[in-house]
Short mmCIF file of C-alpha atoms in Angstrom, two decimals:
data_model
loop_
_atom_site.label_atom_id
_atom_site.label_comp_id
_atom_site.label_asym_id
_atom_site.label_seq_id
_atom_site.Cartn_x
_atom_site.Cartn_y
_atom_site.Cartn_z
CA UNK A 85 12.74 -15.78 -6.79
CA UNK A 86 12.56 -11.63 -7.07
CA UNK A 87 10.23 -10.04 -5.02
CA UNK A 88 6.72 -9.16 -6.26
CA UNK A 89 7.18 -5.74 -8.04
CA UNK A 90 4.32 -4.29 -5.68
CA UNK A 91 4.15 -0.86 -4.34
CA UNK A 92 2.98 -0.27 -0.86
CA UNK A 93 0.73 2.54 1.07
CA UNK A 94 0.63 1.21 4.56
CA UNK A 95 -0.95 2.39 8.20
CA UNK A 96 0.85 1.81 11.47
CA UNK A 97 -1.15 1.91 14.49
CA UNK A 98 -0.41 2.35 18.15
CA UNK A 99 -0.74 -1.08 19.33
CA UNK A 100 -2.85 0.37 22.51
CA UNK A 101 -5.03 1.61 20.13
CA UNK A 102 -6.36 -1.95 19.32
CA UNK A 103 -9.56 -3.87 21.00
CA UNK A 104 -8.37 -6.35 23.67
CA UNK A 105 -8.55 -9.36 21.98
CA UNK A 106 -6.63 -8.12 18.45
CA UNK A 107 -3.56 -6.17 21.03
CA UNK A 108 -3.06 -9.46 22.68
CA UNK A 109 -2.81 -11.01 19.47
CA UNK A 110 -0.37 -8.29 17.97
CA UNK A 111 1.35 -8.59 20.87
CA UNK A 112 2.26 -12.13 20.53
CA UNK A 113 2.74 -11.39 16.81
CA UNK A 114 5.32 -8.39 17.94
CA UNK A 115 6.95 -11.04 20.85
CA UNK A 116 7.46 -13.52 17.77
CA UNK A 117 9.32 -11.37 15.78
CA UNK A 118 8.18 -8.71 12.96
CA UNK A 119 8.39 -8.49 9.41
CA UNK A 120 11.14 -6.20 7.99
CA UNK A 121 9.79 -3.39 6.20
CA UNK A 122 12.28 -4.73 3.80
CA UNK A 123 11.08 -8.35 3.83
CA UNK A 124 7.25 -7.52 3.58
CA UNK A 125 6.94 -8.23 -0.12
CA UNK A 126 8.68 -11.48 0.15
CA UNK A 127 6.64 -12.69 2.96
CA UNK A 128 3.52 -11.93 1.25
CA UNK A 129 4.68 -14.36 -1.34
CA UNK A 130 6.04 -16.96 0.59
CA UNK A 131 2.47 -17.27 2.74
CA UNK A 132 0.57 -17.16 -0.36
CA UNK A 133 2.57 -19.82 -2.04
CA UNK A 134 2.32 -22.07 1.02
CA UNK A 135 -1.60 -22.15 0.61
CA UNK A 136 -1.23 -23.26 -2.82
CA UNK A 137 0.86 -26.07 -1.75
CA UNK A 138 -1.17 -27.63 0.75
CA UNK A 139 -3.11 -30.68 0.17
CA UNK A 140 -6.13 -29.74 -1.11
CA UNK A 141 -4.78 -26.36 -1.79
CA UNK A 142 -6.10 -23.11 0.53
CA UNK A 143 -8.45 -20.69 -1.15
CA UNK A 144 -7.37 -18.07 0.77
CA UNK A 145 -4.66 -17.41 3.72
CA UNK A 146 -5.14 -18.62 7.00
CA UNK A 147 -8.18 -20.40 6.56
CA UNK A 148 -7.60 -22.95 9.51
CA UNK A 149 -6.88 -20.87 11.88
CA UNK A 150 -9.36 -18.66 14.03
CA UNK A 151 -10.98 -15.32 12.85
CA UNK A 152 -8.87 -12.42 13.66
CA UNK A 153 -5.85 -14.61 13.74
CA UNK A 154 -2.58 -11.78 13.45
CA UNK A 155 0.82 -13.80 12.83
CA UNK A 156 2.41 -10.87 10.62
CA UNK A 157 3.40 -7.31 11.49
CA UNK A 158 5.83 -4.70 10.71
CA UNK A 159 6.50 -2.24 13.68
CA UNK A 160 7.73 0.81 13.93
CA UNK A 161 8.66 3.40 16.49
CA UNK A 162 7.19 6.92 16.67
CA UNK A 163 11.12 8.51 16.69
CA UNK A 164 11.25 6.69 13.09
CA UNK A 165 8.24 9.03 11.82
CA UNK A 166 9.18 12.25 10.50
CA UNK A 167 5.88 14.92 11.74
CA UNK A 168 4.82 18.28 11.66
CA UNK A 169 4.26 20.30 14.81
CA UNK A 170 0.61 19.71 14.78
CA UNK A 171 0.84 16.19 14.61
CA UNK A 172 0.97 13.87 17.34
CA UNK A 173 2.44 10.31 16.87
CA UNK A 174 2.09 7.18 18.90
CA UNK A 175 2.70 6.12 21.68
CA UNK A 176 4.93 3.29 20.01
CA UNK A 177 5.10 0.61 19.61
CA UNK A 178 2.96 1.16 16.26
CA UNK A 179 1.81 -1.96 14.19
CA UNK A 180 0.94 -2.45 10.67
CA UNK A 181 -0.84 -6.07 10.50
CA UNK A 182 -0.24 -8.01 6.76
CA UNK A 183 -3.93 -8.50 7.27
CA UNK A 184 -3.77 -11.05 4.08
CA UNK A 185 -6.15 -12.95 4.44
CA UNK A 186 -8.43 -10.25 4.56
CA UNK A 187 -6.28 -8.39 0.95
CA UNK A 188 -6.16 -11.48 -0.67
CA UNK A 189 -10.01 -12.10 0.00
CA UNK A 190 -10.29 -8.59 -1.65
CA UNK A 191 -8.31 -9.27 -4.55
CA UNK A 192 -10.22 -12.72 -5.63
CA UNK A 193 -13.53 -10.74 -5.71
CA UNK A 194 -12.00 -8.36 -7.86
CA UNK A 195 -10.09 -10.93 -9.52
CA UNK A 196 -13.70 -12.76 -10.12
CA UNK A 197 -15.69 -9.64 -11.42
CA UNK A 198 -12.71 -8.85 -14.03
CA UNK A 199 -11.72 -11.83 -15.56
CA UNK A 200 -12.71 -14.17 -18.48
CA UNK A 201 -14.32 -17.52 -17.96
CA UNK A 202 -10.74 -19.50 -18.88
CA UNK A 203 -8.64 -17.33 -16.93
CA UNK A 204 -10.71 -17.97 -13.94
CA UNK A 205 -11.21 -22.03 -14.28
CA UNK A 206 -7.62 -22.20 -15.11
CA UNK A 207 -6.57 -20.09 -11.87
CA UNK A 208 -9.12 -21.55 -9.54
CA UNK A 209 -9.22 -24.90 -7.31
CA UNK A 210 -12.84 -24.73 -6.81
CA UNK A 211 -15.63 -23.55 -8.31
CA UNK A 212 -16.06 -19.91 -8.95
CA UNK A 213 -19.41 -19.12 -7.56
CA UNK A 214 -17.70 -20.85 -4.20
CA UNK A 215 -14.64 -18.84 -4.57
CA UNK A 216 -16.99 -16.01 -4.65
CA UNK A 217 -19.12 -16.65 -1.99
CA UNK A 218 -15.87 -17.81 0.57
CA UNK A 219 -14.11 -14.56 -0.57
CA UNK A 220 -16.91 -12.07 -0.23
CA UNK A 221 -17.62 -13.76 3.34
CA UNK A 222 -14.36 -12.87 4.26
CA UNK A 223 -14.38 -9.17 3.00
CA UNK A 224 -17.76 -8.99 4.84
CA UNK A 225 -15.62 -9.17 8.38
CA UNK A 226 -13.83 -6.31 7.56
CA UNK A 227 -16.80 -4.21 7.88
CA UNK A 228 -15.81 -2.82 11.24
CA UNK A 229 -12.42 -1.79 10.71
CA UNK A 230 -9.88 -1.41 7.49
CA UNK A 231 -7.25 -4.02 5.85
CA UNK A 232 -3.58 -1.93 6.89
CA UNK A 233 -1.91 -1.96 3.58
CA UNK A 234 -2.52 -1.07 0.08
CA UNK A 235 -1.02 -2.14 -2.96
CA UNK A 236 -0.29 -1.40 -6.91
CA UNK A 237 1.31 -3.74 -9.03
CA UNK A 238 4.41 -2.40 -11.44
CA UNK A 239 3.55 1.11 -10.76
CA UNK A 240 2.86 3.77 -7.54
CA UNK A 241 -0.55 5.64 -8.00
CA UNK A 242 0.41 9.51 -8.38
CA UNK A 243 -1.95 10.48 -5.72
CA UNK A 244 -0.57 8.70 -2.81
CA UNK A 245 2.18 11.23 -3.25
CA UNK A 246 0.90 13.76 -2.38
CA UNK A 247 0.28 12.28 1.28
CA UNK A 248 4.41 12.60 2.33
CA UNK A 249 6.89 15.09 2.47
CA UNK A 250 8.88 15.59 -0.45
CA UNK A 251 12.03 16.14 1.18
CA UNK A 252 11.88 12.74 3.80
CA UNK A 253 12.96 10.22 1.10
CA UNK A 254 14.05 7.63 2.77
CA UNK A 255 16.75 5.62 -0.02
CA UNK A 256 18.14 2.65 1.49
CA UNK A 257 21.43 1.09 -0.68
CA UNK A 258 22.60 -2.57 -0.70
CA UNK A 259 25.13 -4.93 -2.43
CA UNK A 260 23.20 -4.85 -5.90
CA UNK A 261 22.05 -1.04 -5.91
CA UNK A 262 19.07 0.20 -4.00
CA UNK A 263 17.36 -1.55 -1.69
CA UNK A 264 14.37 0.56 -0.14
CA UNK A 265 12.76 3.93 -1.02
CA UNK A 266 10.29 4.86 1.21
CA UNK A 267 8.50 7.78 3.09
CA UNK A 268 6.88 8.00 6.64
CA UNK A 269 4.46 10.63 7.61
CA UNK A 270 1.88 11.34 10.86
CA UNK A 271 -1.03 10.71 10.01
CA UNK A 272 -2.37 14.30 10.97
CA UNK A 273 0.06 15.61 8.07
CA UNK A 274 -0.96 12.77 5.28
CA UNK A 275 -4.99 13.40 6.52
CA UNK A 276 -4.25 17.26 5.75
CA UNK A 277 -1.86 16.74 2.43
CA UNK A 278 -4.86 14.43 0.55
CA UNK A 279 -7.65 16.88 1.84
CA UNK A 280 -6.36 20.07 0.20
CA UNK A 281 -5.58 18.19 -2.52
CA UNK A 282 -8.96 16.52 -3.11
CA UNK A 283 -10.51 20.13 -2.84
CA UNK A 284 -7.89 21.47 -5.55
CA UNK A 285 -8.37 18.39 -7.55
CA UNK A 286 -12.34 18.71 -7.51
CA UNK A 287 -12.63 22.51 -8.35
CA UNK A 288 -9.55 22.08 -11.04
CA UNK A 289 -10.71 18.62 -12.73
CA UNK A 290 -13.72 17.26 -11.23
CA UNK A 291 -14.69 14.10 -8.85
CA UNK A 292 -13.32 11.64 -11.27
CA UNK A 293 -9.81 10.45 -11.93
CA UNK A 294 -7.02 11.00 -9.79
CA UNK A 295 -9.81 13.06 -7.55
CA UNK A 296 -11.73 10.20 -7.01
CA UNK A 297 -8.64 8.02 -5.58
CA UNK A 298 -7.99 11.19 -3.28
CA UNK A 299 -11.60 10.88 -1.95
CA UNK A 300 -10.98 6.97 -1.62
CA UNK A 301 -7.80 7.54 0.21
CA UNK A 302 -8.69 10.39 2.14
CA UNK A 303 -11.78 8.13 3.65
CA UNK A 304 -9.23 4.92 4.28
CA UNK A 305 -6.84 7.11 6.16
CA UNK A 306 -10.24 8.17 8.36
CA UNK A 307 -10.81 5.13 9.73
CA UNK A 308 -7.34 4.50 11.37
CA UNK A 309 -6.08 6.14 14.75
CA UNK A 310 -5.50 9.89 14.38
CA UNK A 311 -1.81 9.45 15.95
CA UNK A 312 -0.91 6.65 13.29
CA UNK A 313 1.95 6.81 10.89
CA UNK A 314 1.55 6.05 7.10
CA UNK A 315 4.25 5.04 4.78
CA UNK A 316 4.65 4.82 1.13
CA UNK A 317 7.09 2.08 -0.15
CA UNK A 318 8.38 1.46 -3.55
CA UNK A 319 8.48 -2.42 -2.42
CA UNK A 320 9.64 -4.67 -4.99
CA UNK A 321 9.70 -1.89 -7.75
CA UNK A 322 12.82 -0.75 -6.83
CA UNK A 323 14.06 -4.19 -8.74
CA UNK A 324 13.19 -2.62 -12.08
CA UNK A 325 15.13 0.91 -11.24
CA UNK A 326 18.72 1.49 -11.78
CA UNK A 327 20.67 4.25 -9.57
CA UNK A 328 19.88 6.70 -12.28
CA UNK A 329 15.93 5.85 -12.00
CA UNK A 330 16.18 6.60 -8.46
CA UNK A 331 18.29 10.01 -8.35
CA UNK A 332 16.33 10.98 -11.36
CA UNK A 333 12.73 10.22 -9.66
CA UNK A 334 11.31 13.61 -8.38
CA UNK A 335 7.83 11.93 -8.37
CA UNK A 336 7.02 13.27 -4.58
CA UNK A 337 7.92 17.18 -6.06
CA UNK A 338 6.37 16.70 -9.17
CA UNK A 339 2.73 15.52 -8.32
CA UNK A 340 2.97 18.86 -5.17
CA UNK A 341 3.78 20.83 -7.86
CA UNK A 342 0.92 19.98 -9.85
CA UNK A 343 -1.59 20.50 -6.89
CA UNK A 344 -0.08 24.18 -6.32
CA UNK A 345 0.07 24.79 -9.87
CA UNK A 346 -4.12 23.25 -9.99
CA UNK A 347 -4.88 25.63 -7.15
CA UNK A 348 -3.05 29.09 -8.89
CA UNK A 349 -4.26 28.23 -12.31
CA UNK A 350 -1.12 27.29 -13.94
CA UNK A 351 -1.86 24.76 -16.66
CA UNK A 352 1.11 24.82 -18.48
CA UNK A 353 3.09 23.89 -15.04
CA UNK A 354 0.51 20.76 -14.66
CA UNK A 355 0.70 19.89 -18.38
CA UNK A 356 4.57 19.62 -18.03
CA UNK A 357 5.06 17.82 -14.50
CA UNK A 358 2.05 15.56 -15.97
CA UNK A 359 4.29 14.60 -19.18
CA UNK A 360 7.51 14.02 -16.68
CA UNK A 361 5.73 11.52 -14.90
CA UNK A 362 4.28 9.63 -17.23
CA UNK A 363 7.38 9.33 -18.91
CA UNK A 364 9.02 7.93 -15.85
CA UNK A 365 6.18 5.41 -14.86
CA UNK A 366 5.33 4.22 -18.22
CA UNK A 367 8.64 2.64 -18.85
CA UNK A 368 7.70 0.46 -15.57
CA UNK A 369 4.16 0.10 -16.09
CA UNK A 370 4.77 -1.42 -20.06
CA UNK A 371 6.60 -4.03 -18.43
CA UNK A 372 3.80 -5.67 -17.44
CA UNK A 373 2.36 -6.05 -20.69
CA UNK A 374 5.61 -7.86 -21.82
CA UNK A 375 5.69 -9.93 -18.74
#
């Protein structure tokens, strides 16, 4: 089975950062044995398919076990975090909890609100107005803190580039082609990158748009640790690239290029790093529609 052709945008914490009773658990959860960055997207699917198999099936991830519960994590150390000399990262070991239960509670209530009446009594176990109510329960717990990873489905929104460093690509190969492309950044640096570029984007364009998910962003990365790390990871998309795609994909210098172009008033420079883009992430994105 391939892996879910999901992009990532993930936060890893300084596990001393945590309250108490969530360190102990992420400790145990570290202890056990972490996810591989590389792994992540498959585990996602293997726990989610495991609640659909159970008799009756689970609404939602975890749902026996106790509030707070942390059995998945991805780790990293602070010497695998590339930072400027402002920025201050760690001390390691820093954690990235799956939190899925809390995602996938997420996704149902958006999955509810968007689609049709058969869609939804075909996909659902239970009734929808229970779904709802069991889902939105759930997202209500995360009120005091933040799920660690987000996600995008066949494509990478072009404004959590502008959070890394161009030049720290990180392209990993294997047996069939490429494996991994990811970036890693101090928090300090991504907090900077998406707040210069929300003020560009809001004098240049306006509040809506890709502004908008800069604001969003910029206000997620808030409410982590100040010496976090973030990573953007091409996940499961890298299944749809060939070697080409990947030596051809300038993505990170093309969407910094349009916020320096925004900010000296150079529209023909946006218009054309615009057109680039979209030519490269439309031919993933349309493969969804054919899917």
């Amino acid at each position: 089975m391939p892996e879910p052709f999901v992009a990532y945008l993930r936060v890893y914490e300084p596990l001393s950062s945590f309250e108490s009773s969530v360190r102990e658990q992420l400790s145990g959860a570290v202890e056990r044995g972490p996810v591989q960055q590389s792994r992540a997207g498959l585990r996602e699917q293997d726990v989610w398919l495991r609640t659909q198999l159970t008799a009756p099936p689970q609404l939602l991830p975890g749902e026996n076990r106790r509030r707070g519960s942390a059995d998945d994590v991805l780790v990293l150390s602070p010497e695998q975090v590339p930072s400027g000399p402002a920025a201050t990262v760690g001390p390691g070991p820093l954690v990235c909890p799956l939190d899925l239960r809390g995602r996938c509670a997420a996704a149902l209530v958006g999955f509810l609100g968007d689609a049709d009446v058969p869609l939804r009594t075909a996909a659902l176990s239970v009734d929808a107005d229970h779904a709802r109510a069991q889902a939105s329960s759930v997202v209500s717990e995360l009120s005091d803190g933040a799920v660690h990873v987000l996600s995008s489905t066949w494509t990478v929104p072009l404004p959590w580039f502008v959070l890394v460093d161009p030049q720290e690509r990180e392209v990993v190969a294997g047996e069939r082609g490429t494996d991994r492309v990811s970036w890693r950044v101090a928090m300090a640096d991504a907090r900077r990158r998406v707040t210069r570029a929300h003020a560009v984007g809001k004098q240049s364009i306006g509040e809506d748009g890709p502004t908008k998910i800069l604001r969003e962003t910029g206000r997620w990365l808030e409410r982590f640790h100040p010496h976090s790390a973030v990573e953007l990871d091409y996940g499961g998309l890298v299944q749809l690239m060939s070697e080409s795609d990947v030596e051809a994909d300038t993505s990170a210098e093309d969407v910094h290029a349009i916020v320096d172009a925004m900010e000296t008033g150079d529209p023909d420079e946006v218009s054309a790093r615009y057109e680039g883009l979209r030519d490269f992430w439309g031919e993933f994105a349309a493969r969804e529609r054919h899917n």
